Short mmCIF file of the C-alpha atoms (twelve columns), coordinates in Angstrom:
data_MODEL
# 
_entry.id   MODEL 
# 
loop_
_atom_site.group_PDB 
_atom_site.id 
_atom_site.type_symbol 
_atom_site.label_atom_id 
_atom_site.label_alt_id 
_atom_site.label_comp_id 
_atom_site.label_asym_id 
_atom_site.label_seq_id 
_atom_site.Cartn_x 
_atom_site.Cartn_y 
_atom_site.Cartn_z 
_atom_site.pdbx_PDB_model_num 
ATOM 1   C CA . ARG A 1   0.000   0.000   0.000   1 
ATOM 2   C CA . ILE A 2   1.109   3.541   -0.728  1 
ATOM 3   C CA . ALA A 3   0.177   6.472   1.516   1 
ATOM 4   C CA . PHE A 4   0.442   9.964   0.053   1 
ATOM 5   C CA . LEU A 5   1.572   12.894  2.163   1 
ATOM 6   C CA . ARG A 6   2.230   16.568  1.609   1 
ATOM 7   C CA . ILE A 7   5.382   18.144  2.960   1 
ATOM 8   C CA . CYS A 8   4.228   21.192  4.939   1 
ATOM 9   C CA . SER A 9   7.507   22.501  6.364   1 
ATOM 10  C CA . GLY A 10  11.174  21.651  6.641   1 
ATOM 11  C CA . LYS A 11  12.982  19.215  4.352   1 
ATOM 12  C CA . PHE A 12  12.171  15.575  3.780   1 
ATOM 13  C CA . GLU A 13  15.085  13.201  3.272   1 
ATOM 14  C CA . LYS A 14  15.064  9.565   2.258   1 
ATOM 15  C CA . GLY A 15  15.412  7.219   5.236   1 
ATOM 16  C CA . MET A 16  14.704  9.871   7.860   1 
ATOM 17  C CA . SER A 17  13.028  8.968   11.157  1 
ATOM 18  C CA . VAL A 18  9.864   10.794  12.140  1 
ATOM 19  C CA . THR A 19  7.253   10.642  14.868  1 
ATOM 20  C CA . HIS A 20  3.767   9.460   13.988  1 
ATOM 21  C CA . VAL A 21  1.932   11.965  16.196  1 
ATOM 22  C CA . GLN A 22  -1.378  10.116  16.510  1 
ATOM 23  C CA . ARG A 23  0.350   6.858   17.518  1 
ATOM 24  C CA . ASN A 24  3.261   8.522   19.362  1 
ATOM 25  C CA . LYS A 25  5.581   6.133   17.561  1 
ATOM 26  C CA . LYS A 26  8.918   6.524   15.785  1 
ATOM 27  C CA . ILE A 27  8.987   5.251   12.199  1 
ATOM 28  C CA . LYS A 28  11.530  5.304   9.371   1 
ATOM 29  C CA . LEU A 29  10.452  6.520   5.949   1 
ATOM 30  C CA . SER A 30  12.192  4.454   3.286   1 
ATOM 31  C CA . GLN A 31  11.729  4.311   -0.477  1 
ATOM 32  C CA . PRO A 32  9.810   7.600   -0.874  1 
ATOM 33  C CA . GLN A 33  8.308   7.925   -4.341  1 
ATOM 34  C CA . GLN A 34  6.945   10.590  -6.629  1 
ATOM 35  C CA . PHE A 35  4.593   9.883   -9.501  1 
ATOM 36  C CA . VAL A 36  4.673   11.428  -12.965 1 
ATOM 37  C CA . ALA A 37  1.929   10.089  -15.236 1 
ATOM 38  C CA . GLN A 38  2.413   6.289   -15.176 1 
ATOM 39  C CA . ASP A 39  5.978   6.442   -13.850 1 
ATOM 40  C CA . ARG A 40  7.139   6.323   -10.240 1 
ATOM 41  C CA . VAL A 41  10.566  7.517   -9.149  1 
ATOM 42  C CA . ILE A 42  12.446  6.912   -5.897  1 
ATOM 43  C CA . ILE A 43  13.470  10.319  -4.523  1 
ATOM 44  C CA . ASP A 44  16.138  11.437  -2.059  1 
ATOM 45  C CA . SER A 45  14.533  14.644  -0.828  1 
ATOM 46  C CA . ALA A 46  11.348  16.719  -0.944  1 
ATOM 47  C CA . TYR A 47  10.349  20.243  0.077   1 
ATOM 48  C CA . PRO A 48  7.223   22.103  1.289   1 
ATOM 49  C CA . GLY A 49  4.426   21.735  -1.231  1 
ATOM 50  C CA . ASP A 50  5.725   18.426  -2.622  1 
ATOM 51  C CA . ILE A 51  3.495   15.348  -2.462  1 
ATOM 52  C CA . ILE A 52  5.259   12.023  -2.058  1 
ATOM 53  C CA . GLY A 53  4.209   8.406   -1.651  1 
ATOM 54  C CA . ILE A 54  5.536   6.197   1.151   1 
ATOM 55  C CA . HIS A 55  5.088   2.536   1.978   1 
ATOM 56  C CA . ASP A 56  2.125   2.020   4.305   1 
ATOM 57  C CA . PRO A 57  2.246   -1.119  6.474   1 
ATOM 58  C CA . GLY A 58  -1.283  -0.314  7.612   1 
ATOM 59  C CA . ILE A 59  -0.542  2.400   10.167  1 
ATOM 60  C CA . PHE A 60  -1.538  5.568   8.303   1 
ATOM 61  C CA . ASN A 61  -5.000  7.119   8.238   1 
ATOM 62  C CA . ILE A 62  -6.321  10.208  6.499   1 
ATOM 63  C CA . GLY A 63  -5.368  13.286  8.524   1 
ATOM 64  C CA . ASP A 64  -2.372  11.745  10.326  1 
ATOM 65  C CA . THR A 65  0.618   13.963  11.102  1 
ATOM 66  C CA . LEU A 66  4.311   13.068  10.823  1 
ATOM 67  C CA . SER A 67  6.961   15.241  12.469  1 
ATOM 68  C CA . GLU A 68  10.755  15.072  12.490  1 
ATOM 69  C CA . LYS A 69  10.789  16.371  16.059  1 
ATOM 70  C CA . GLN A 70  8.613   15.374  18.984  1 
ATOM 71  C CA . SER A 71  5.419   17.352  18.450  1 
ATOM 72  C CA . ASN A 72  1.769   17.396  19.479  1 
ATOM 73  C CA . LEU A 73  0.720   19.121  16.256  1 
ATOM 74  C CA . GLN A 74  -2.345  17.506  14.700  1 
ATOM 75  C CA . TYR A 75  -4.121  18.798  11.617  1 
ATOM 76  C CA . THR A 76  -7.894  18.904  11.546  1 
ATOM 77  C CA . GLY A 77  -9.114  15.707  9.923   1 
ATOM 78  C CA . ILE A 78  -11.309 15.481  6.855   1 
ATOM 79  C CA . PRO A 79  -14.955 15.461  8.038   1 
ATOM 80  C CA . GLN A 80  -16.669 12.097  7.872   1 
ATOM 81  C CA . PHE A 81  -20.262 12.345  6.731   1 
ATOM 82  C CA . ALA A 82  -22.938 10.159  8.276   1 
ATOM 83  C CA . PRO A 83  -23.929 7.360   5.845   1 
ATOM 84  C CA . GLU A 84  -27.443 7.362   4.421   1 
ATOM 85  C CA . HIS A 85  -27.491 3.938   2.736   1 
ATOM 86  C CA . PHE A 86  -26.713 0.593   4.347   1 
ATOM 87  C CA . ALA A 87  -26.225 -2.994  3.212   1 
ATOM 88  C CA . ARG A 88  -25.232 -6.304  4.765   1 
ATOM 89  C CA . ILE A 89  -22.046 -7.607  3.138   1 
ATOM 90  C CA . SER A 90  -20.530 -11.091 3.181   1 
ATOM 91  C CA . THR A 91  -18.030 -12.972 1.028   1 
ATOM 92  C CA . LYS A 92  -19.280 -15.596 -1.435  1 
ATOM 93  C CA . ASN A 93  -16.272 -17.787 -0.673  1 
ATOM 94  C CA . ALA A 94  -15.675 -18.526 3.024   1 
ATOM 95  C CA . LEU A 95  -12.018 -19.322 2.224   1 
ATOM 96  C CA . LYS A 96  -11.571 -15.675 1.203   1 
ATOM 97  C CA . ARG A 97  -12.538 -14.369 4.640   1 
ATOM 98  C CA . LYS A 98  -9.065  -12.951 5.374   1 
ATOM 99  C CA . GLN A 99  -8.960  -10.996 2.096   1 
ATOM 100 C CA . PHE A 100 -12.564 -9.912  2.639   1 
ATOM 101 C CA . VAL A 101 -11.840 -8.413  6.072   1 
ATOM 102 C CA . LYS A 102 -8.553  -6.877  4.914   1 
ATOM 103 C CA . GLY A 103 -10.166 -5.240  1.893   1 
ATOM 104 C CA . LEU A 104 -13.108 -3.801  3.824   1 
ATOM 105 C CA . THR A 105 -10.829 -2.523  6.594   1 
ATOM 106 C CA . GLN A 106 -8.477  -0.805  4.174   1 
ATOM 107 C CA . LEU A 107 -11.324 0.767   2.194   1 
ATOM 108 C CA . SER A 108 -12.780 2.000   5.477   1 
ATOM 109 C CA . GLU A 109 -9.425  3.552   6.432   1 
ATOM 110 C CA . GLU A 110 -9.423  5.382   3.091   1 
ATOM 111 C CA . GLY A 111 -12.824 6.854   3.916   1 
ATOM 112 C CA . ALA A 112 -14.567 5.131   0.991   1 
ATOM 113 C CA . ILE A 113 -16.998 3.278   3.264   1 
ATOM 114 C CA . GLN A 114 -17.917 2.920   6.934   1 
ATOM 115 C CA . ILE A 115 -18.109 -0.493  8.579   1 
ATOM 116 C CA . PHE A 116 -20.332 -1.621  11.437  1 
ATOM 117 C CA . LYS A 117 -20.898 -4.947  13.120  1 
ATOM 118 C CA . GLU A 118 -23.409 -6.357  15.537  1 
ATOM 119 C CA . PRO A 119 -22.165 -6.848  19.122  1 
ATOM 120 C CA . ASN A 120 -20.840 -10.349 19.886  1 
ATOM 121 C CA . PHE A 121 -20.715 -11.227 16.179  1 
ATOM 122 C CA . GLY A 122 -17.569 -11.851 14.148  1 
ATOM 123 C CA . MET A 123 -16.343 -10.249 10.929  1 
ATOM 124 C CA . GLU A 124 -17.821 -12.840 8.557   1 
ATOM 125 C CA . GLU A 125 -20.835 -10.612 7.881   1 
ATOM 126 C CA . LEU A 126 -20.691 -6.841  8.218   1 
ATOM 127 C CA . ILE A 127 -22.911 -3.820  7.710   1 
ATOM 128 C CA . VAL A 128 -21.510 -1.206  5.355   1 
ATOM 129 C CA . GLY A 129 -22.697 2.396   5.315   1 
ATOM 130 C CA . VAL A 130 -22.162 4.832   2.441   1 
ATOM 131 C CA . VAL A 131 -23.282 8.337   1.556   1 
ATOM 132 C CA . GLY A 132 -24.260 7.505   -2.036  1 
ATOM 133 C CA . VAL A 133 -25.411 4.203   -3.560  1 
ATOM 134 C CA . LEU A 134 -22.690 4.335   -6.251  1 
ATOM 135 C CA . GLN A 135 -20.168 3.692   -3.493  1 
ATOM 136 C CA . PHE A 136 -21.527 0.146   -3.262  1 
ATOM 137 C CA . GLU A 137 -20.553 -0.398  -6.904  1 
ATOM 138 C CA . VAL A 138 -17.091 0.975   -6.208  1 
ATOM 139 C CA . LEU A 139 -16.839 -1.338  -3.193  1 
ATOM 140 C CA . GLU A 140 -17.761 -4.435  -5.213  1 
ATOM 141 C CA . HIS A 141 -15.394 -3.498  -8.054  1 
ATOM 142 C CA . ARG A 142 -12.413 -2.839  -5.798  1 
ATOM 143 C CA . LEU A 143 -12.916 -5.955  -3.678  1 
ATOM 144 C CA . LYS A 144 -13.071 -8.088  -6.808  1 
ATOM 145 C CA . ASN A 145 -10.168 -6.494  -8.674  1 
ATOM 146 C CA . GLU A 146 -7.807  -5.602  -5.814  1 
ATOM 147 C CA . TYR A 147 -8.509  -8.396  -3.320  1 
ATOM 148 C CA . ASN A 148 -10.013 -11.132 -5.548  1 
ATOM 149 C CA . VAL A 149 -13.135 -11.262 -3.381  1 
ATOM 150 C CA . GLU A 150 -16.725 -11.498 -4.606  1 
ATOM 151 C CA . ILE A 151 -19.471 -10.500 -2.199  1 
ATOM 152 C CA . HIS A 152 -23.140 -10.935 -1.394  1 
ATOM 153 C CA . LYS A 153 -24.892 -7.614  -0.798  1 
ATOM 154 C CA . SER A 154 -28.297 -7.246  0.861   1 
ATOM 155 C CA . PRO A 155 -29.694 -3.697  1.107   1 
ATOM 156 C CA . LEU A 156 -30.967 -2.683  4.547   1 
ATOM 157 C CA . PRO A 157 -33.813 -0.217  5.203   1 
ATOM 158 C CA . TYR A 158 -31.971 2.102   7.586   1 
ATOM 159 C CA . GLN A 159 -31.772 5.827   6.851   1 
ATOM 160 C CA . TYR A 160 -30.385 7.338   10.059  1 
ATOM 161 C CA . ILE A 161 -27.376 6.540   12.192  1 
ATOM 162 C CA . ARG A 162 -26.631 7.847   15.677  1 
ATOM 163 C CA . TRP A 163 -23.649 7.247   17.937  1 
ATOM 164 C CA . VAL A 164 -24.395 7.002   21.634  1 
ATOM 165 C CA . LYS A 165 -22.210 8.006   24.558  1 
ATOM 166 C CA . GLU A 166 -19.431 5.523   25.266  1 
ATOM 167 C CA . GLY A 167 -20.329 3.309   28.216  1 
ATOM 168 C CA . THR A 168 -24.060 3.331   27.447  1 
ATOM 169 C CA . ASP A 169 -25.641 -0.083  27.996  1 
ATOM 170 C CA . LEU A 170 -27.421 -0.806  24.715  1 
ATOM 171 C CA . LYS A 171 -29.292 -3.734  26.276  1 
ATOM 172 C CA . SER A 172 -31.080 -1.433  28.695  1 
ATOM 173 C CA . LEU A 173 -32.403 0.961   26.041  1 
ATOM 174 C CA . ASN A 174 -36.112 1.092   25.175  1 
ATOM 175 C CA . LEU A 175 -36.094 1.145   21.363  1 
ATOM 176 C CA . SER A 176 -38.573 0.608   18.527  1 
ATOM 177 C CA . SER A 177 -38.606 -2.893  17.044  1 
ATOM 178 C CA . ASP A 178 -36.993 -1.799  13.780  1 
ATOM 179 C CA . THR A 179 -33.968 -0.133  15.435  1 
ATOM 180 C CA . ARG A 180 -30.696 -2.060  15.193  1 
ATOM 181 C CA . LYS A 181 -27.910 -1.985  17.780  1 
ATOM 182 C CA . VAL A 182 -24.414 -2.103  16.262  1 
ATOM 183 C CA . GLN A 183 -20.884 -0.830  16.895  1 
ATOM 184 C CA . ASP A 184 -18.151 0.655   14.743  1 
ATOM 185 C CA . LEU A 185 -14.682 -0.847  14.353  1 
ATOM 186 C CA . LYS A 186 -13.489 1.110   17.395  1 
ATOM 187 C CA . GLY A 187 -16.123 -0.628  19.485  1 
ATOM 188 C CA . GLN A 188 -18.253 2.486   19.952  1 
ATOM 189 C CA . PRO A 189 -21.995 1.726   20.275  1 
ATOM 190 C CA . LEU A 190 -24.468 3.206   17.824  1 
ATOM 191 C CA . LEU A 191 -28.013 2.795   16.597  1 
ATOM 192 C CA . LEU A 192 -29.474 2.431   13.109  1 
ATOM 193 C CA . PHE A 193 -32.990 3.785   12.508  1 
ATOM 194 C CA . THR A 194 -35.336 3.259   9.565   1 
ATOM 195 C CA . ASN A 195 -36.995 6.678   10.012  1 
ATOM 196 C CA . ASP A 196 -36.916 9.811   12.165  1 
ATOM 197 C CA . TRP A 197 -39.848 8.486   14.214  1 
ATOM 198 C CA . GLY A 198 -37.519 5.820   15.602  1 
ATOM 199 C CA . VAL A 199 -34.990 8.491   16.555  1 
ATOM 200 C CA . ARG A 200 -37.638 10.477  18.433  1 
ATOM 201 C CA . TRP A 201 -38.902 7.304   20.163  1 
ATOM 202 C CA . ALA A 202 -35.400 6.526   21.448  1 
ATOM 203 C CA . GLN A 203 -35.007 10.043  22.827  1 
ATOM 204 C CA . ASP A 204 -38.476 10.123  24.390  1 
ATOM 205 C CA . LYS A 205 -38.288 6.664   26.006  1 
ATOM 206 C CA . ASN A 206 -34.710 6.893   27.327  1 
ATOM 207 C CA . LYS A 207 -34.189 9.837   29.623  1 
ATOM 208 C CA . GLY A 208 -30.746 11.378  29.296  1 
ATOM 209 C CA . LEU A 209 -29.834 9.407   26.161  1 
ATOM 210 C CA . GLU A 210 -27.452 11.436  24.009  1 
ATOM 211 C CA . LEU A 211 -27.589 10.709  20.284  1 
ATOM 212 C CA . LEU A 212 -24.796 12.046  18.059  1 
ATOM 213 C CA . GLU A 213 -24.834 12.277  14.273  1 
ATOM 214 C CA . PHE A 214 -21.038 11.974  14.192  1 
ATOM 215 C CA . SER A 215 -18.605 10.060  16.353  1 
ATOM 216 C CA . LYS A 216 -16.494 12.300  18.595  1 
ATOM 217 C CA . ASN A 217 -13.410 10.127  17.995  1 
# 
């Protein structure tokens, strides 16, 4: 995998060690690349304004900050919009489970989709949320062509998603029968509603329940 980053200040040099601010971890940046049309070139240095590609072992997310010196500087992340369309996704071939999970996780890290799962269930069958229905086509195409995985997709009727305060006991909530309890990949609890009536029911029947349209983390 290649992660792209923009040099904001200072000078980048091949093989330099930097601090991954979000993870508070030292990493070495080897084999930096620049792309010109279809060609990629290994570079020795880069300057503010340059965009380079670096090998990503699965530790970089959109909005991460790298600093040569110890720093707490963090750039504001790209806003993540609440999905409006949902579908249950599973792999057609159970032997491809590892590729299936890897592909969905990486696409989620890119911001192409959002992944949710039901509490106490594994990763064999997941709920995917997207802003536009064409993202489902992109998902199927990329899983098939990049990870050699074909999927089953079952549309779900949910239209609204709300995160709830961490530590909330989902089992104790009084919810409408068509509301689904799930969690994101960070383990944060959230609710899926088929209509705004279900949202109002949850708020009316559960005193003090805080429903958020976006996760705070």
